[in-house]
Coordinates of C-alpha atoms and ligand atoms in Angstrom, one line a residue:
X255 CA 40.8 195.7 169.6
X256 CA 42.8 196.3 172.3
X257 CA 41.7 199.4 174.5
X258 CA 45.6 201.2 173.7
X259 CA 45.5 200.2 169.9
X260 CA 41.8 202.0 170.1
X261 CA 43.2 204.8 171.6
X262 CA 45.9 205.0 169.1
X263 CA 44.0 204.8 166.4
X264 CA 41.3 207.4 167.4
X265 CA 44.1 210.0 168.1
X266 CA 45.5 209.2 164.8
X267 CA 42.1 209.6 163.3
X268 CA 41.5 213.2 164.9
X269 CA 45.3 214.1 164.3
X270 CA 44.5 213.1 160.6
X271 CA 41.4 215.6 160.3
X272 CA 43.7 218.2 161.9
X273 CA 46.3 217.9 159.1
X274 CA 44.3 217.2 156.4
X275 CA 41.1 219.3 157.1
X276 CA 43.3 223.0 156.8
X277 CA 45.3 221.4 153.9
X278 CA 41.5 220.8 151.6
X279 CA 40.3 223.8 152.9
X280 CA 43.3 226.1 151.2
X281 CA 43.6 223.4 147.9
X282 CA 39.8 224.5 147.8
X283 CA 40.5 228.2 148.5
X284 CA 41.2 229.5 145.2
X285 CA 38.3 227.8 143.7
X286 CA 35.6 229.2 146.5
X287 CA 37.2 232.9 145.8
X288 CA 36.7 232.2 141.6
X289 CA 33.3 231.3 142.5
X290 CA 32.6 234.5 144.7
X291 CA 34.6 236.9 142.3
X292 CA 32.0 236.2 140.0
X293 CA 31.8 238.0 136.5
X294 CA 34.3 239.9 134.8
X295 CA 33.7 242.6 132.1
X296 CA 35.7 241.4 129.1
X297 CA 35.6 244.4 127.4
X298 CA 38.3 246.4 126.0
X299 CA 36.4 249.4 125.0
X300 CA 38.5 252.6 125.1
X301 CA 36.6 255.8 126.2
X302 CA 38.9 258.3 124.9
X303 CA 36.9 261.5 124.3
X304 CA 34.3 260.5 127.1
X305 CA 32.5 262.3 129.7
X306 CA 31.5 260.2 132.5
X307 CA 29.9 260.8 135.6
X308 CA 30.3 258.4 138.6
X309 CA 28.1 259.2 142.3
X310 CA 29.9 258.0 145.5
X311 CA 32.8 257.4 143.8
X312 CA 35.4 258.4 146.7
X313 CA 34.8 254.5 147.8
X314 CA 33.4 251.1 147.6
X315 CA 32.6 250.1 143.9
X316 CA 32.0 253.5 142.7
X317 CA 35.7 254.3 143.2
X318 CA 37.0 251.1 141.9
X319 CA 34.3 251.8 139.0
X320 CA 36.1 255.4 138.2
X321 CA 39.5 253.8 138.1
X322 CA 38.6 251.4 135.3
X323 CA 36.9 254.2 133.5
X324 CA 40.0 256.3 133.8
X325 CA 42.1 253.5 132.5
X326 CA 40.0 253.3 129.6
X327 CA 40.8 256.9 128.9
X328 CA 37.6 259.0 130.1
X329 CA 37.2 262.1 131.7
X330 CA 35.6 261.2 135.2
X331 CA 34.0 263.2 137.4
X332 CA 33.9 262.0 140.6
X333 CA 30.5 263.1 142.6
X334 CA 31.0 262.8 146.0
X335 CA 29.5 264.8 149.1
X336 CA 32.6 265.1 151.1
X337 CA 35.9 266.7 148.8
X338 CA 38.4 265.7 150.9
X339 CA 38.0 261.8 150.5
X340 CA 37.2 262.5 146.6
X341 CA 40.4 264.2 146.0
X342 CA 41.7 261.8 148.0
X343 CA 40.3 258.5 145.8
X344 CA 40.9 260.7 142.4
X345 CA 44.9 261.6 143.2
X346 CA 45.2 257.7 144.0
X347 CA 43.4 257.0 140.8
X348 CA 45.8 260.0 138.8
X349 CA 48.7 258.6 140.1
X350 CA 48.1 255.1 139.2
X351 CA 46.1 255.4 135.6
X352 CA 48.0 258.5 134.5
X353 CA 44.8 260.1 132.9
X354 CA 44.8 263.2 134.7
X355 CA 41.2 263.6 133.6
X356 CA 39.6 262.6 137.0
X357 CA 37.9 265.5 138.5
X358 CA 35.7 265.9 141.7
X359 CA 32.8 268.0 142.3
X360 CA 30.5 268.2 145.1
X361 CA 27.3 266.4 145.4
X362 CA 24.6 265.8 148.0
X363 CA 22.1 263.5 147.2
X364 CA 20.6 263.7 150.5
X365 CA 20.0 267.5 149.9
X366 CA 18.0 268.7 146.1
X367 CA 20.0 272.3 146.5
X368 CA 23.0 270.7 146.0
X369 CA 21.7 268.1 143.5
X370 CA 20.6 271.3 141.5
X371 CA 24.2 273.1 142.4
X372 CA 26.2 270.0 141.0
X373 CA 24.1 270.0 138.2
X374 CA 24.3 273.7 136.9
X375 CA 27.7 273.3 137.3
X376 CA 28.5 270.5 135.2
X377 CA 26.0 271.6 132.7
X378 CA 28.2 274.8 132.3
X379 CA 31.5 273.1 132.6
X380 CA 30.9 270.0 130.0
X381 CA 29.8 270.2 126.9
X382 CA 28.9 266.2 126.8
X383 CA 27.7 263.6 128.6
X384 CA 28.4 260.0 127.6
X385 CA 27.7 257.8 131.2
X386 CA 25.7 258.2 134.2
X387 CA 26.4 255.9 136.5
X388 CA 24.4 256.4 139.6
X389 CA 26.0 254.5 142.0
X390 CA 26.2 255.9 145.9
X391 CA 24.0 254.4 148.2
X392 CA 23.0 254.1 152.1
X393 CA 21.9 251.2 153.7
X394 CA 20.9 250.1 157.4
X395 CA 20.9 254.0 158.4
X396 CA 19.0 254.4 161.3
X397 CA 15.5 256.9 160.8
X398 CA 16.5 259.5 159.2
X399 CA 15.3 262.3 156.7
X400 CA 17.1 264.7 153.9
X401 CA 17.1 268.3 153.7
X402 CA 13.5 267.5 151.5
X403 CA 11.9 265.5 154.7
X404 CA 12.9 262.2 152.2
X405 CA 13.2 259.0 154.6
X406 CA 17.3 258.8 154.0
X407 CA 17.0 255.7 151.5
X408 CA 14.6 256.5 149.3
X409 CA 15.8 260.0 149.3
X410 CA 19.9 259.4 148.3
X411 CA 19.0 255.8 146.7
X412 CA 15.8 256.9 144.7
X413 CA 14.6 260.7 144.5
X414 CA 18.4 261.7 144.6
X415 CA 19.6 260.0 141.5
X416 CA 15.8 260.4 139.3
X417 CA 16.8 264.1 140.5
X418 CA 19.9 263.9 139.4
X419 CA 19.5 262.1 135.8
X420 CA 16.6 264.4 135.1
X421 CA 18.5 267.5 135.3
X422 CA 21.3 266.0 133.1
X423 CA 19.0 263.9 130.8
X424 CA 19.2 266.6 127.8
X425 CA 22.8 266.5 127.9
X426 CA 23.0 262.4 127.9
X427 CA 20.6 263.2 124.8
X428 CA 22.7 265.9 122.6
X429 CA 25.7 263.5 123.4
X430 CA 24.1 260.1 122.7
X431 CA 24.5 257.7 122.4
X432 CA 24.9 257.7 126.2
X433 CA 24.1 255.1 129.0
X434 CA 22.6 255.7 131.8
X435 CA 23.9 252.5 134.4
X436 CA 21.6 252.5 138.0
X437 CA 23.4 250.7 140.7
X438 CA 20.7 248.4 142.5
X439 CA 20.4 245.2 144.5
X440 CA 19.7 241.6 144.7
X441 CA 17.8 243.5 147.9
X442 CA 15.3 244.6 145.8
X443 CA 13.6 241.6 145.9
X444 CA 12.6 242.4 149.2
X445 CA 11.6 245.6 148.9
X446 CA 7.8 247.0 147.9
X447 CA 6.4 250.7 147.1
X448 CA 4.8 251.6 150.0
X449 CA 2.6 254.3 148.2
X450 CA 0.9 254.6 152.2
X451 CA 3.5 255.3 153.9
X452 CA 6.9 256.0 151.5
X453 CA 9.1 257.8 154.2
X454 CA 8.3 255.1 156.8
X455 CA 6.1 257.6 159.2
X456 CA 3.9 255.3 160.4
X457 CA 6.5 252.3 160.6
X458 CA 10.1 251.7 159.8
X459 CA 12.6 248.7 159.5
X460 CA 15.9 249.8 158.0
X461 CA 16.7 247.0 156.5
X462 CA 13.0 247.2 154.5
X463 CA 13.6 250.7 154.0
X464 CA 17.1 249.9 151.9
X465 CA 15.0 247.0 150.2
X466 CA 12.3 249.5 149.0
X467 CA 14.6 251.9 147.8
X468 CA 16.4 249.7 145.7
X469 CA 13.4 248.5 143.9
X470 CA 12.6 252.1 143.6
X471 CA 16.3 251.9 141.4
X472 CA 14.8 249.2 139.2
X473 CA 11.3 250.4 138.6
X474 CA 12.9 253.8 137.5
X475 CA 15.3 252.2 135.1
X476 CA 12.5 250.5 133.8
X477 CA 10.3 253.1 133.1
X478 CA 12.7 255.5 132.3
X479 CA 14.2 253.2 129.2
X480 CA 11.1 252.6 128.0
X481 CA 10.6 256.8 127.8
X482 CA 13.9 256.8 126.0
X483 CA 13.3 254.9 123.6
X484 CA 14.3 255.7 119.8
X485 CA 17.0 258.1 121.5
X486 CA 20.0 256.1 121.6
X487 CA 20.4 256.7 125.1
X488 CA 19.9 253.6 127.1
X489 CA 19.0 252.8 131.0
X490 CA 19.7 249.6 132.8
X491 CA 20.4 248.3 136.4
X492 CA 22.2 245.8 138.2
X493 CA 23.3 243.9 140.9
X494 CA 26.9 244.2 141.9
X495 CA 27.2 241.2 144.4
X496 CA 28.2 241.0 148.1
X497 CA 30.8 243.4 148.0
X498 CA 33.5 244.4 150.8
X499 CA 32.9 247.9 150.8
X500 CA 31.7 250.6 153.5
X501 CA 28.2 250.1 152.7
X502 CA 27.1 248.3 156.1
X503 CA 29.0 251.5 158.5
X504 CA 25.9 251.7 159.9
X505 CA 25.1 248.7 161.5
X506 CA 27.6 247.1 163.9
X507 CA 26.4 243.7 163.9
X508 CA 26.7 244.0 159.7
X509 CA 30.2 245.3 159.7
X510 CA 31.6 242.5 162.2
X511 CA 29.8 240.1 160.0
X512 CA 31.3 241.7 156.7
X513 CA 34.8 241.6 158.2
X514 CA 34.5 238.0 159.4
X515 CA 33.4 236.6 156.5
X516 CA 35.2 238.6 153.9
X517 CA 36.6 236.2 152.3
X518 CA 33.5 234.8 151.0
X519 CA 32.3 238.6 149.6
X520 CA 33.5 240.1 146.7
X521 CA 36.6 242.9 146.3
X522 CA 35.3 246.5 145.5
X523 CA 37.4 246.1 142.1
X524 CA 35.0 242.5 141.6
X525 CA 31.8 244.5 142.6
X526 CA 32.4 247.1 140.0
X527 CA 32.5 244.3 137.1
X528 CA 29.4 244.6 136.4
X529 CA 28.8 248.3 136.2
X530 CA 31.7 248.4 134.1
X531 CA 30.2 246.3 131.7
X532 CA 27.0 248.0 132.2
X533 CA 29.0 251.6 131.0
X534 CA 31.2 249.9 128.0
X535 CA 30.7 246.4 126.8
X536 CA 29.8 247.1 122.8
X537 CA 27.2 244.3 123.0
X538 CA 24.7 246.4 125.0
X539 CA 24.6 249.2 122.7
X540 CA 21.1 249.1 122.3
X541 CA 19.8 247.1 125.3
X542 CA 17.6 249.2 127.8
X543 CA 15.7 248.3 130.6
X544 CA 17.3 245.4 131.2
X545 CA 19.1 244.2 135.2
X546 CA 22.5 242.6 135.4
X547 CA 24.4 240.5 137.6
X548 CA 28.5 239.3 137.4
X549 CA 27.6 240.9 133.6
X550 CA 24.7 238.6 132.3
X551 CA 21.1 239.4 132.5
X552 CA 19.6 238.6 136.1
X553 CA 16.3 237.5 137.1
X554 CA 14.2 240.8 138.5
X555 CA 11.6 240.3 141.3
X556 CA 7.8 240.5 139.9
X557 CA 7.4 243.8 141.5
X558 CA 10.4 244.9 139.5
X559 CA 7.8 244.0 137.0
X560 CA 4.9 245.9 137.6
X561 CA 4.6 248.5 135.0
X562 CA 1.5 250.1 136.8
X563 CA 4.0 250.8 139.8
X564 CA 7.0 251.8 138.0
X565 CA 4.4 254.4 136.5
X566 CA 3.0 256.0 139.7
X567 CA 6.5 256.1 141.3
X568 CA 7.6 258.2 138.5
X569 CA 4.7 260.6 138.9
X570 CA 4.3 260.5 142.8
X571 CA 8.8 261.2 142.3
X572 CA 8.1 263.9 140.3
X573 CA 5.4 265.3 142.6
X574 CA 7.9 265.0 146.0
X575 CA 10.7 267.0 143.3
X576 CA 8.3 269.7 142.3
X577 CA 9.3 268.7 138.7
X578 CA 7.8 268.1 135.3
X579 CA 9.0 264.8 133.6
X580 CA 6.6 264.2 130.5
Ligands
NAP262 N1 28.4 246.4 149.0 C1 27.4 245.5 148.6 O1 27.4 244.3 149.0 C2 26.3 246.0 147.7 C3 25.4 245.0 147.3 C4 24.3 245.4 146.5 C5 24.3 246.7 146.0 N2 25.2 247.6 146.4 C6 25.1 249.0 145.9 O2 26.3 249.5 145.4 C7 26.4 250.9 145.5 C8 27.7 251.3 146.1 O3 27.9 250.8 147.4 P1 29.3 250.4 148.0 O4 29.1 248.9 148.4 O5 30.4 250.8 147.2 O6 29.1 251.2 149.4 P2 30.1 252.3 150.1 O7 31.5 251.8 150.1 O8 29.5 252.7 151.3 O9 30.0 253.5 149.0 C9 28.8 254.3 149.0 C10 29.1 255.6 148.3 O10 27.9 256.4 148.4 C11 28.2 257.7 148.9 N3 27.1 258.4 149.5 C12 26.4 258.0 150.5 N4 25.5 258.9 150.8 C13 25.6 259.9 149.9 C14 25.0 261.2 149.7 N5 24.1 261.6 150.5 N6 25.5 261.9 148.7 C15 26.5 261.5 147.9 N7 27.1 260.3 148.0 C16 26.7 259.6 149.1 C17 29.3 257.4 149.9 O11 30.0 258.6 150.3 P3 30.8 258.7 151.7 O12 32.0 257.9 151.6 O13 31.0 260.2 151.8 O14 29.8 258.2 152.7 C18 30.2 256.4 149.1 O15 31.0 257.1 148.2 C19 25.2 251.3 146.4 O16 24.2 251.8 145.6 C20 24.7 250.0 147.1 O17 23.4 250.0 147.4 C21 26.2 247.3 147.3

């Protein structure tokens, strides 16, 4: 071939890609964003008459998790530690669902006082409790500890919410049946009960420490259905996905990463699918103790396994609470 024709037909060959490479890569677009929406709760379950409480739900999934519940028609309280931004994401959700029923309330989970606070409140307030969701979480914070001396994820992630359901557990009983829906993480197949060393003392990798605490949510579901049982009031966990949300404020290189590749992470409103389902689909009525995933049973780590562990994590809990949980 003659050196011009080469020329012209390697230009036309990279001017091709140029045109055609941007045009597959949108025809493909919608496909790649089905794939990463993942999981949509079908059900059409109203909640009229419901009570449901929702932590960290001024944000992220947990808000996006109180709007659908407020479309279904429940009475959602929104526990959040900072009232401004709750009032904030329950006006938004007033305004746009017209159930007026959305009502925040102050809660802690890095602190037990106000843990007990929120709970002695509510207890007086409502009659009923129909859903727990425990939902707020930290991740990637750097060392850290509660009011209680907790290292900051097992304390809001773990001791926070067993804290938290414990005090409310007879009301979930008198108004069964009643869910209880822990938020986890796929993250929790990294993690591991570090019996030695549980608030990271001797050493501590932020990253691990979300990890642990998030198999901390699944070992507590676990045990905790299995105490429930023959009370119609259920427990079970889940993975939301790769979500958009604030969750990675505290690490820099995390949130450039999020905003970069957003595209490829789920919307809040498609991270809350599976909590949703977890709260209302009629076809878990009586499953406990189960983990989800885009709304279909997921596969749990062995050490979300161990029955021996989730055992003496409940008592050792219990022990760093100062409560009795027979
Ligand atoms: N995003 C993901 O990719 C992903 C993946 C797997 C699992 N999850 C889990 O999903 C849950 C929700 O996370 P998200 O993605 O929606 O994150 P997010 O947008 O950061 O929301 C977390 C919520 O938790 C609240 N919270 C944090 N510390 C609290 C405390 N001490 N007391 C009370 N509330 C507190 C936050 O309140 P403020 O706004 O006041 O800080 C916020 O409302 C978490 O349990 C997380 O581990 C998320």
């Amino acid at each position: 071939m003659e050196p011009a024709a080469a020329t012209l037909t390697c230009w036309g060959a990279v001017l091709g890609t140029a045109v055609s490479l941007p045009l597959l890569l949108l025809a493909a677009a919608p496909y790649v964003r089905r794939y990463v929406a993942g999981g949509q709760c079908k059900s059409t379950a109203k909640l009229d008459g419901k009570v449901v409480i929702i932590t960290g739900a001024n944000t992220g999934i947990g808000k996006e998790t109180a709007r659908d519940l407020a479309r279904r028609g429940a009475r959602v309280i929104v526990a959040c530690r900072d009232i401004a931004k709750g009032e904030a994401a329950a006006s938004a959700i007033r305004a746009e669902t017209g159930n007026q029923q959305v009502i925040v309330k102050k809660l802690d989970l890095a602190d037990t006082k106000s843990i007990r606070e929120f709970a002695e409140n509510f207890l007086a307030e409502e009659k009923e409790l129909h859903i727990l969701i425990n939902n707020a979480g930290v991740m990637l914070c750097p060392y850290s500890k509660t009011a209680d001396g907790f290292e900051m994820h097992l304390g809001v992630n773990h001791l926070g919410h067993f804290l938290l359901t414990f005090l409310l557990l007879e009301r979930l009983k008198q108004s069964a049946p009643a869910r209880i829906v822990n938020v986890s993480s796929l993250a929790h197949h990294g993690g591991r009960i570090r019996f030695h060393d549980l608030h990271g003392e001797k050493s501590y990798n932020c990253g691990l420490a979300y990890c642990h605490s998030k198999l901390a949510n699944v070992l507590f579901t676990r045990e905790l259905a299995r105490r429930l049982q023959g009370t119609k009031v259920t427990a079970n966990s889940l993975h939301p996905g790769s979500v958009y949300s604030e969750l990675v404020r505290h690490s820099f290189v995390m949130t450039w990463l999020w905003k970069m590749f957003s595209f490829f992470l789920k919307t809040p409103w498609e991270g809350a699918q599976t909590s949703v389902y977890c709260a209302v689909a009629e076809e878990l009525d009586s499953v406990t103790g189960q983990y989800f995933s885009d709304c279909q049973p997921a596969y749990v780590s062995p050490w979300g396994r161990d029955d021996e562990t989730a055992k003496k994590l409940w008592s050792v809990s219990c022990e760093l609470l100062g409560i009795q949980w027979d």
